[in-house]
Coordinates of C-alpha atoms in Angstrom, one line a residue:
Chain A
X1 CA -3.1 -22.8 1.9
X2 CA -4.3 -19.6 3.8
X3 CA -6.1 -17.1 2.1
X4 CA -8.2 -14.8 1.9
X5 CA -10.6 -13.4 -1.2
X6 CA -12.6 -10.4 -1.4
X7 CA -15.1 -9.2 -3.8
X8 CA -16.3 -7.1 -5.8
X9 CA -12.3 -6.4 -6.6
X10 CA -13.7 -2.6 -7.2
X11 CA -17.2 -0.7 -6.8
X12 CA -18.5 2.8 -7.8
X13 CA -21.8 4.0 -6.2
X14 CA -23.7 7.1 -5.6
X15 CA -23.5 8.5 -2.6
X16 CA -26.3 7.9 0.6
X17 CA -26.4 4.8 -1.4
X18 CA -25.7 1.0 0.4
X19 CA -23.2 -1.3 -0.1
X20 CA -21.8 -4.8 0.8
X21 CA -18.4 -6.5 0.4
X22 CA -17.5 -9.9 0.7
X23 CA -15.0 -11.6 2.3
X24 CA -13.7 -15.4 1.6
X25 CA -11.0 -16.9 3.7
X26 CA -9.6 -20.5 4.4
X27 CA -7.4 -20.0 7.2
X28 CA -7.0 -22.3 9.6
X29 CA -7.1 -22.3 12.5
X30 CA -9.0 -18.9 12.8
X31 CA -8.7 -16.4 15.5
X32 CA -10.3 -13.6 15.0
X33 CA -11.5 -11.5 10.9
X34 CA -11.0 -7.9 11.0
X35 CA -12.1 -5.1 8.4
X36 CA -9.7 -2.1 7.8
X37 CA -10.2 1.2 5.8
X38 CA -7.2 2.4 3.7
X39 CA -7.4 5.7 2.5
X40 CA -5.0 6.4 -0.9
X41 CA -1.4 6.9 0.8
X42 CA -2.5 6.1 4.2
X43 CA -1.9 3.3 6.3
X44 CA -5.3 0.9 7.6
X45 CA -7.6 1.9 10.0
X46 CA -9.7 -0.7 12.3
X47 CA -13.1 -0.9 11.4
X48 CA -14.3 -3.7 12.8
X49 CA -13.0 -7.3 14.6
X50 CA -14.9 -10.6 15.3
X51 CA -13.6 -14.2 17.0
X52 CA -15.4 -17.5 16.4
X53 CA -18.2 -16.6 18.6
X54 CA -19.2 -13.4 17.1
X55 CA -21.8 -12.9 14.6
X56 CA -22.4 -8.8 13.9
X57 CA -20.5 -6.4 14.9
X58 CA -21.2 -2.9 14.3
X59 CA -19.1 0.6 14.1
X60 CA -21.1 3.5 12.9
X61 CA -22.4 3.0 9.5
X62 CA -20.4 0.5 9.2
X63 CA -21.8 -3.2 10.5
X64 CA -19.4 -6.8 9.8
X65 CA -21.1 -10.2 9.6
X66 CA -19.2 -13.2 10.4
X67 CA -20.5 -17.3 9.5
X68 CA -17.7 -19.0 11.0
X69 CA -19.1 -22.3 9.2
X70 CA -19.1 -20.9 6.0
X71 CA -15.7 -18.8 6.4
X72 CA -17.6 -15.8 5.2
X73 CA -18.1 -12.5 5.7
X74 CA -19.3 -9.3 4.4
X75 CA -18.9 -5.5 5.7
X76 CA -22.5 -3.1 5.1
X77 CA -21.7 0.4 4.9
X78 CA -25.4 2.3 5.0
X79 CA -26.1 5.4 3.6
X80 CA -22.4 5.6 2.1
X81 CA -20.4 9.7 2.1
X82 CA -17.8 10.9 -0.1
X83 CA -15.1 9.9 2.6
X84 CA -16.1 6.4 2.6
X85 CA -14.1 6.5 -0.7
X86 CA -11.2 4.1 -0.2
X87 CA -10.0 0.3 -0.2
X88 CA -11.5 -2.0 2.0
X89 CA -9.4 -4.8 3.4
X90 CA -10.4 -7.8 4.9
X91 CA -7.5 -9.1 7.5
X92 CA -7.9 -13.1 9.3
X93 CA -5.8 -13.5 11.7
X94 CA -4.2 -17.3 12.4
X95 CA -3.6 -18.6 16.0
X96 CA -0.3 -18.1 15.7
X97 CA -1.6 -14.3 15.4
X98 CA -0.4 -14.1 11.8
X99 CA -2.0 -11.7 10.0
X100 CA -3.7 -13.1 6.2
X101 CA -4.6 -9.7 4.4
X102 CA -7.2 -9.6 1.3
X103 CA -7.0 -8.2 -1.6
X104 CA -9.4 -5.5 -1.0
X105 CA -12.0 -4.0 -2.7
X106 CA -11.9 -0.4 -3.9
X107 CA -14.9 1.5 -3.3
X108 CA -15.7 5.0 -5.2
X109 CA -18.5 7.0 -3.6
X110 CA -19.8 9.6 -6.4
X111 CA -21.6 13.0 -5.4
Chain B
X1 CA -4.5 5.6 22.3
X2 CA -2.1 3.4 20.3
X3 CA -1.2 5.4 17.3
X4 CA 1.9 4.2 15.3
X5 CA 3.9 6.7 13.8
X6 CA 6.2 6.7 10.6
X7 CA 9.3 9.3 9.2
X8 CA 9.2 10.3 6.8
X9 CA 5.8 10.2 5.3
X10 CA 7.7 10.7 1.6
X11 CA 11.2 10.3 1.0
X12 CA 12.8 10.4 -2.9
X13 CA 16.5 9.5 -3.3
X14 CA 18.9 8.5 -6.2
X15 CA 19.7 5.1 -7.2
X16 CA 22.2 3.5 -4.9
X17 CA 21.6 5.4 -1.8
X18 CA 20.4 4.6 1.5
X19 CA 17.6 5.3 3.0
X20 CA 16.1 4.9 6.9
X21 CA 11.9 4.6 7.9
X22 CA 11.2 4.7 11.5
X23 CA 8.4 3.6 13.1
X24 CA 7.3 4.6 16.7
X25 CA 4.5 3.5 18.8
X26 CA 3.7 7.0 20.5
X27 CA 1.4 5.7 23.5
X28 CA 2.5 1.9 24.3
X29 CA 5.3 -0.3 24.4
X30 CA 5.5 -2.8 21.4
X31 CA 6.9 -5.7 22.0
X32 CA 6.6 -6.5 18.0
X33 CA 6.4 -4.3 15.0
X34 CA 6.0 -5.5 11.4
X35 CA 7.0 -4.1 8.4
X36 CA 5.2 -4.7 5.0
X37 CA 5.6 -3.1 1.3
X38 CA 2.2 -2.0 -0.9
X39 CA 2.4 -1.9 -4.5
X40 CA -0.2 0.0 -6.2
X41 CA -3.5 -1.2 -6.1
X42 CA -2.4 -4.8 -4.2
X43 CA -2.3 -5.3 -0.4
X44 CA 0.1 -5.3 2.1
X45 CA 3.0 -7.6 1.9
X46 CA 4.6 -8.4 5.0
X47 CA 8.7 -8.1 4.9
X48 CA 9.4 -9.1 8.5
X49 CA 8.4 -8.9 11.7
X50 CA 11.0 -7.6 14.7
X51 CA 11.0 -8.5 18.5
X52 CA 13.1 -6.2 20.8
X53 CA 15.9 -6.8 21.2
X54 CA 16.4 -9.4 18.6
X55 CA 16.9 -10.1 15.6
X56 CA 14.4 -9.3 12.1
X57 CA 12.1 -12.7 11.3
X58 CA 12.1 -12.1 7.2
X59 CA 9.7 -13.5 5.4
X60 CA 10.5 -15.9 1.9
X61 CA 12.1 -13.6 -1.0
X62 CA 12.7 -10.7 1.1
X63 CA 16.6 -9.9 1.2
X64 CA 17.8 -9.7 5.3
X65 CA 20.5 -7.6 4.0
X66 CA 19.0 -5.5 1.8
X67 CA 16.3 -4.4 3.8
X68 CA 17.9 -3.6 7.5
X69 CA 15.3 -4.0 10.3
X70 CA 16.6 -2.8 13.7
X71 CA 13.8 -2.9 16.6
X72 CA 16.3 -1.4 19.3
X73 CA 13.7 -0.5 22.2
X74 CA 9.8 -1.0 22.5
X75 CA 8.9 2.1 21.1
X76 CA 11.5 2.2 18.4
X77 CA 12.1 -0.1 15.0
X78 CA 13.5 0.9 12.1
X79 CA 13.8 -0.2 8.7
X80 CA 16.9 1.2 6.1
X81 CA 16.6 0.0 2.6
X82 CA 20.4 -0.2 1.2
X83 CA 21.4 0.7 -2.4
X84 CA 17.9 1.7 -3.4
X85 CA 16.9 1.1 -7.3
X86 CA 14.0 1.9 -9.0
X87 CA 12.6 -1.2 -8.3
X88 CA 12.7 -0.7 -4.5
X89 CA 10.3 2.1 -4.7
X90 CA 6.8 1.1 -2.6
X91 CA 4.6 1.8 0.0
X92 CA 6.0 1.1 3.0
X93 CA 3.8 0.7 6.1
X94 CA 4.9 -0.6 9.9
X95 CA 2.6 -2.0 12.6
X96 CA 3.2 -2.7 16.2
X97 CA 1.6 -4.9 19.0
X98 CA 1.5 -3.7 22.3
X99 CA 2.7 -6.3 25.2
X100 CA -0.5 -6.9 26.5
X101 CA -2.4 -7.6 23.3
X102 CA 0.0 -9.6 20.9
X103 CA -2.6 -10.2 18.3
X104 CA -3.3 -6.4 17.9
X105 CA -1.5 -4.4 15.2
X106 CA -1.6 -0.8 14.9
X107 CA -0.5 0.4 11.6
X108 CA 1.7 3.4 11.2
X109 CA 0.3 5.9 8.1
X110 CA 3.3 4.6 5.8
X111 CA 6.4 6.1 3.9
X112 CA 6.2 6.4 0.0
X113 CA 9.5 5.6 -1.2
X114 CA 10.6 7.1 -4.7
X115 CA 13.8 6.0 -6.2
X116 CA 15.1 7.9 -9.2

């Protein structure tokens, strides 16, 4: 079965602070990962995407790993801002361009 | 360049009514457009997705007749949830893929849908 898990489920941290989430999937056969910010009442916002071939890719402060053997990867966000506030969704895409959403992970920034 | 637009952004209506979301892609043509629902604190959901011209793919569990997709031109799809109860009220939230990238979905900012 396709899916997709992410982790920590939720995270507080102070802000300037670093963090990583991780992202689980079995989907198969892969095309591409993406990360998307989700504000509360907003739709999702591209952070980042990756194929098979990719191993970083970077936006900002924000940089996404991919290990295509391992079906993992993780999203850094550096020196983290109030507005960073917000659920973080991890999306794998199938060949049949499907899209296989996570869970998310809710991260809090705190002043 | 490709933004995805929803109206209304918030919409509240009485139990048994009607109500129509429409979602336009403001700088391309989309060839597809998705609709999902998001309940609090869980992730998008995906309804059914809607090719020009033709008829609403809906996924397991989701009620074709019920939940009225129309996708009538490329820039254009709308979704009308019929007799509305409490239990219809969600997040919803379209995306569309442009012609020339078919595995690209741009999400619209979503509707909150309250029914009393």
């Amino acid at each position: 079965k396709n899916q997709v898990e992410q982790s920590p489920q939720s995270l507080i941290i102070l802000e300037g602070k670093n963090c990583t989430l991780q992202c689980n999937y079995t989907v198969s056969p892969f095309s591409n990962l993406r990360w998307y910010k989700q504000d509360t009442g907003r739709g999702p916002v591209s952070l980042t995407i990756m194929t098979f071939s990719e191993n970083t890719k970077s936006n900002g402060r924000y940089t996404a790993t991919l290990d295509a053997d391992t079906k993992q990867s993780s999203l850094h966000i550096t020196a983290s801002q109030l507005s960073d506030s917000a659920s973080y969704i991890c999306v794998v895409s199938e060949m049949t361009y499907k899209y296989i959403f996570g869970t998310g992970t809710r991260l809090k920034v705190l002043a | 360049g490709a933004v995805v637009s929803q109206h209304p952004s918030r919409v509240i209506c009485k139990s048994g009514t009607s109500v129509k979301i429409e979602c336009r892609s403001l700088d391309f043509q989309a060839t597809t457009m998705f609709w999902y629902r998001q309940f609090p604190k869980q992730s998008l959901m995906l309804m059914a997705t809607s090719n020009e011209g033709s008829k609403a793919t809906y996924e397991q569990g989701v009620e074709k007749d019920k939940f009225l997709i129309n996708h009538a031109s490329l820039t254009l799809s709308t979704l009308t949830v019929t007799s509305a109860h409490p239990e219809d009220s969600s997040f919803y939230i379209c995306s569309a893929s442009p012609a020339i990238s078919t595995d690209t979905q741009y999400f619209g900012p979503g509707t909150r849908l309250t029914v009393l």
